[in-house]
């Protein structure tokens, strides 16, 4: 049976059903049924909602209020803070700088080194110059200075590429100057310690956001007999240690005297450990020696200091 015959049979059955239905109704029933159908069309049970074309045009302020409802000030401030933190933050405890520094940390003769809690700088961005890379560090260094006391943090680590700054003492010194100058220029507390006229005198200390730091540096050019030896690490490191971290470990006051035969204090034990490892370090005759001398040690103790704080070049 083809499709045409099927359609004919279906329509005949429908027509027959309608005829039988109409024959069973009286004429009054037909009238009432017709009136009912008409009422459904002209008088719906529920009024139709006006279409969008029938609405009054919305005002701009109403549109803005609908799209951007006002938020409480406290909630808004937290949203802004969270957005900024997300934009500039990174995992400070899992960075390439910390991974590269691990060999120095594990092999150091300092008794506190292996367990030190350190935050690291992010991976070096070679699309930026030195300035740009240090600017990326600033937000997390500010956070470090705020939380270091409560979280008992020991240091903030800055890594510089060895092939750019690790070939010579002068090259590294110029990089150190540039790094510390950028940090100093952007100090939230406006101390600007690098610009102090007494930077090479006793009493000067590196300061950022009202936290004072002792700075230690490591580089590939230092020999194995040097206390700043990097144990094969290929990059250069600037370790910013807040001075209050020494108090965390009950380190006694600095002194030029050392009990070499019977070390008693932690400081004595650290000095003896470095000496026994063949990496004894120079101990100034006075605790008032300029701190800038400790930041970048000469390769040999007999060598003169490279005055990185005076001769910093425009490192790129």
mmCIF file of N, CA and C in Angstrom, residues 116-172:
data_model
loop_
_atom_site.group_PDB
_atom_site.id
_atom_site.type_symbol
_atom_site.label_atom_id
_atom_site.label_comp_id
_atom_site.label_asym_id
_atom_site.label_seq_id
_atom_site.Cartn_x
_atom_site.Cartn_y
_atom_site.Cartn_z
ATOM 1 N N UNK A 116 65.560 25.922 57.023
ATOM 2 C CA UNK A 116 65.139 27.324 56.866
ATOM 3 C C UNK A 116 63.870 27.426 56.019
ATOM 4 N N UNK A 117 62.974 28.304 56.429
ATOM 5 C CA UNK A 117 61.743 28.558 55.674
ATOM 6 C C UNK A 117 61.989 29.758 54.761
ATOM 7 N N UNK A 118 62.051 29.474 53.467
ATOM 8 C CA UNK A 118 62.441 30.495 52.500
ATOM 9 C C UNK A 118 61.349 30.672 51.442
ATOM 10 N N UNK A 119 61.096 31.913 51.084
ATOM 11 C CA UNK A 119 60.257 32.230 49.932
ATOM 12 C C UNK A 119 61.171 32.549 48.748
ATOM 13 N N UNK A 120 60.755 32.139 47.539
ATOM 14 C CA UNK A 120 61.613 32.349 46.377
ATOM 15 C C UNK A 120 61.011 33.264 45.335
ATOM 16 N N UNK A 121 61.883 33.829 44.513
ATOM 17 C CA UNK A 121 61.441 34.660 43.389
ATOM 18 C C UNK A 121 60.909 33.765 42.272
ATOM 19 N N UNK A 122 60.045 34.286 41.399
ATOM 20 C CA UNK A 122 59.489 33.467 40.311
ATOM 21 C C UNK A 122 60.533 33.188 39.235
ATOM 22 N N UNK A 123 60.168 32.322 38.296
ATOM 23 C CA UNK A 123 61.072 31.996 37.189
ATOM 24 C C UNK A 123 61.424 33.268 36.421
ATOM 25 N N UNK A 124 62.659 33.380 35.994
ATOM 26 C CA UNK A 124 63.141 34.563 35.281
ATOM 27 C C UNK A 124 62.427 34.695 33.946
ATOM 28 N N UNK A 125 61.928 35.887 33.682
ATOM 29 C CA UNK A 125 61.238 36.168 32.424
ATOM 30 C C UNK A 125 62.224 36.857 31.483
ATOM 31 N N UNK A 126 62.676 36.140 30.451
ATOM 32 C CA UNK A 126 63.692 36.677 29.551
ATOM 33 C C UNK A 126 63.120 37.704 28.570
ATOM 34 N N UNK A 127 61.812 37.881 28.581
ATOM 35 C CA UNK A 127 61.218 38.942 27.763
ATOM 36 C C UNK A 127 61.316 40.296 28.462
ATOM 37 N N UNK A 128 61.714 40.274 29.745
ATOM 38 C CA UNK A 128 61.862 41.500 30.528
ATOM 39 C C UNK A 128 63.339 41.716 30.860
ATOM 40 N N UNK A 129 63.705 42.978 31.121
ATOM 41 C CA UNK A 129 65.062 43.238 31.587
ATOM 42 C C UNK A 129 65.119 43.019 33.102
ATOM 43 N N UNK A 130 66.241 43.331 33.707
ATOM 44 C CA UNK A 130 66.389 43.126 35.147
ATOM 45 C C UNK A 130 65.345 43.912 35.928
ATOM 46 N N UNK A 131 65.121 45.151 35.531
ATOM 47 C CA UNK A 131 64.129 45.984 36.222
ATOM 48 C C UNK A 131 62.757 45.313 36.236
ATOM 49 N N UNK A 132 62.334 44.844 35.060
ATOM 50 C CA UNK A 132 61.014 44.229 34.962
ATOM 51 C C UNK A 132 60.889 42.995 35.824
ATOM 52 N N UNK A 133 61.935 42.175 35.882
ATOM 53 C CA UNK A 133 61.883 40.967 36.699
ATOM 54 C C UNK A 133 61.830 41.287 38.184
ATOM 55 N N UNK A 134 62.535 42.319 38.606
ATOM 56 C CA UNK A 134 62.507 42.681 40.032
ATOM 57 C C UNK A 134 61.176 43.327 40.412
ATOM 58 N N UNK A 135 60.579 44.075 39.488
ATOM 59 C CA UNK A 135 59.263 44.649 39.762
ATOM 60 C C UNK A 135 58.235 43.556 40.019
ATOM 61 N N UNK A 136 58.404 42.400 39.370
ATOM 62 C CA UNK A 136 57.477 41.281 39.578
ATOM 63 C C UNK A 136 57.568 40.730 40.999
ATOM 64 N N UNK A 137 58.717 40.926 41.630
ATOM 65 C CA UNK A 137 58.945 40.391 42.971
ATOM 66 C C UNK A 137 58.319 41.266 44.054
ATOM 67 N N UNK A 138 58.213 42.553 43.783
ATOM 68 C CA UNK A 138 57.844 43.526 44.817
ATOM 69 C C UNK A 138 56.590 43.155 45.624
ATOM 70 N N UNK A 139 55.466 42.787 44.986
ATOM 71 C CA UNK A 139 54.265 42.492 45.801
ATOM 72 C C UNK A 139 54.484 41.373 46.807
ATOM 73 N N UNK A 140 55.197 40.312 46.395
ATOM 74 C CA UNK A 140 55.397 39.195 47.312
ATOM 75 C C UNK A 140 56.438 39.515 48.385
ATOM 76 N N UNK A 141 57.392 40.384 48.067
ATOM 77 C CA UNK A 141 58.351 40.809 49.095
ATOM 78 C C UNK A 141 57.648 41.670 50.145
ATOM 79 N N UNK A 142 56.728 42.506 49.706
ATOM 80 C CA UNK A 142 55.933 43.292 50.667
ATOM 81 C C UNK A 142 55.151 42.349 51.576
ATOM 82 N N UNK A 143 54.521 41.343 50.975
ATOM 83 C CA UNK A 143 53.773 40.364 51.782
ATOM 84 C C UNK A 143 54.708 39.645 52.754
ATOM 85 N N UNK A 144 55.906 39.316 52.277
ATOM 86 C CA UNK A 144 56.891 38.645 53.139
ATOM 87 C C UNK A 144 57.171 39.480 54.389
ATOM 88 N N UNK A 145 57.391 40.768 54.216
ATOM 89 C CA UNK A 145 57.712 41.628 55.363
ATOM 90 C C UNK A 145 56.545 41.727 56.340
ATOM 91 N N UNK A 146 55.327 41.520 55.838
ATOM 92 C CA UNK A 146 54.145 41.611 56.702
ATOM 93 C C UNK A 146 53.945 40.339 57.517
ATOM 94 N N UNK A 147 54.202 39.187 56.909
ATOM 95 C CA UNK A 147 53.880 37.908 57.571
ATOM 96 C C UNK A 147 55.100 37.184 58.134
ATOM 97 N N UNK A 148 56.308 37.687 57.881
ATOM 98 C CA UNK A 148 57.508 36.929 58.269
ATOM 99 C C UNK A 148 57.585 36.686 59.773
ATOM 100 N N UNK A 149 57.096 37.615 60.581
ATOM 101 C CA UNK A 149 57.146 37.428 62.033
ATOM 102 C C UNK A 149 56.200 36.324 62.474
ATOM 103 N N UNK A 150 54.944 36.404 62.045
ATOM 104 C CA UNK A 150 53.957 35.401 62.455
ATOM 105 C C UNK A 150 54.289 34.016 61.918
ATOM 106 N N UNK A 151 54.786 33.948 60.688
ATOM 107 C CA UNK A 151 55.081 32.656 60.075
ATOM 108 C C UNK A 151 56.524 32.211 60.283
ATOM 109 N N UNK A 152 57.300 33.027 60.991
ATOM 110 C CA UNK A 152 58.689 32.710 61.328
ATOM 111 C C UNK A 152 59.491 32.336 60.074
ATOM 112 N N UNK A 153 59.423 33.228 59.107
ATOM 113 C CA UNK A 153 60.146 33.014 57.855
ATOM 114 C C UNK A 153 61.599 33.438 58.013
ATOM 115 N N UNK A 154 62.494 32.702 57.337
ATOM 116 C CA UNK A 154 63.922 32.943 57.508
ATOM 117 C C UNK A 154 64.556 33.780 56.403
ATOM 118 N N UNK A 155 63.995 33.752 55.207
ATOM 119 C CA UNK A 155 64.651 34.484 54.126
ATOM 120 C C UNK A 155 63.759 34.593 52.894
ATOM 121 N N UNK A 156 64.083 35.595 52.084
ATOM 122 C CA UNK A 156 63.476 35.755 50.756
ATOM 123 C C UNK A 156 64.617 35.648 49.747
ATOM 124 N N UNK A 157 64.480 34.739 48.792
ATOM 125 C CA UNK A 157 65.551 34.430 47.843
ATOM 126 C C UNK A 157 65.291 35.064 46.476
ATOM 127 N N UNK A 158 66.297 35.748 45.951
ATOM 128 C CA UNK A 158 66.226 36.323 44.606
ATOM 129 C C UNK A 158 67.281 35.645 43.743
ATOM 130 N N UNK A 159 66.841 35.091 42.619
ATOM 131 C CA UNK A 159 67.743 34.375 41.710
ATOM 132 C C UNK A 159 68.013 35.213 40.463
ATOM 133 N N UNK A 160 69.290 35.323 40.085
ATOM 134 C CA UNK A 160 69.702 35.984 38.856
ATOM 135 C C UNK A 160 70.353 34.947 37.947
ATOM 136 N N UNK A 161 70.090 34.986 36.636
ATOM 137 C CA UNK A 161 70.675 34.004 35.720
ATOM 138 C C UNK A 161 72.199 34.037 35.763
ATOM 139 N N UNK A 162 72.805 32.855 35.904
ATOM 140 C CA UNK A 162 74.254 32.778 36.013
ATOM 141 C C UNK A 162 74.984 33.213 34.760
ATOM 142 N N UNK A 163 74.398 32.925 33.586
ATOM 143 C CA UNK A 163 75.092 33.301 32.347
ATOM 144 C C UNK A 163 75.050 34.802 32.093
ATOM 145 N N UNK A 164 74.253 35.517 32.881
ATOM 146 C CA UNK A 164 74.174 36.962 32.729
ATOM 147 C C UNK A 164 74.920 37.697 33.842
ATOM 148 N N UNK A 165 74.966 37.099 35.039
ATOM 149 C CA UNK A 165 75.545 37.807 36.188
ATOM 150 C C UNK A 165 76.562 36.982 36.965
ATOM 151 N N UNK A 166 76.880 35.777 36.513
ATOM 152 C CA UNK A 166 77.721 34.908 37.300
ATOM 153 C C UNK A 166 79.109 34.648 36.771
ATOM 154 N N UNK A 167 79.584 35.461 35.838
ATOM 155 C CA UNK A 167 80.922 35.236 35.284
ATOM 156 C C UNK A 167 82.031 35.924 36.076
ATOM 157 N N UNK A 168 81.692 36.962 36.797
ATOM 158 C CA UNK A 168 82.729 37.689 37.534
ATOM 159 C C UNK A 168 82.127 38.398 38.740
ATOM 160 N N UNK A 169 83.008 38.756 39.658
ATOM 161 C CA UNK A 169 82.590 39.487 40.856
ATOM 162 C C UNK A 169 81.985 40.834 40.484
ATOM 163 N N UNK A 170 82.586 41.518 39.522
ATOM 164 C CA UNK A 170 82.098 42.834 39.108
ATOM 165 C C UNK A 170 80.703 42.741 38.477
ATOM 166 N N UNK A 171 80.529 41.730 37.631
ATOM 167 C CA UNK A 171 79.242 41.560 36.964
ATOM 168 C C UNK A 171 78.129 41.280 37.982
ATOM 169 N N UNK A 172 78.416 40.408 38.915
ATOM 170 C CA UNK A 172 77.435 40.093 39.957
ATOM 171 C C UNK A 172 77.198 41.307 40.853
#
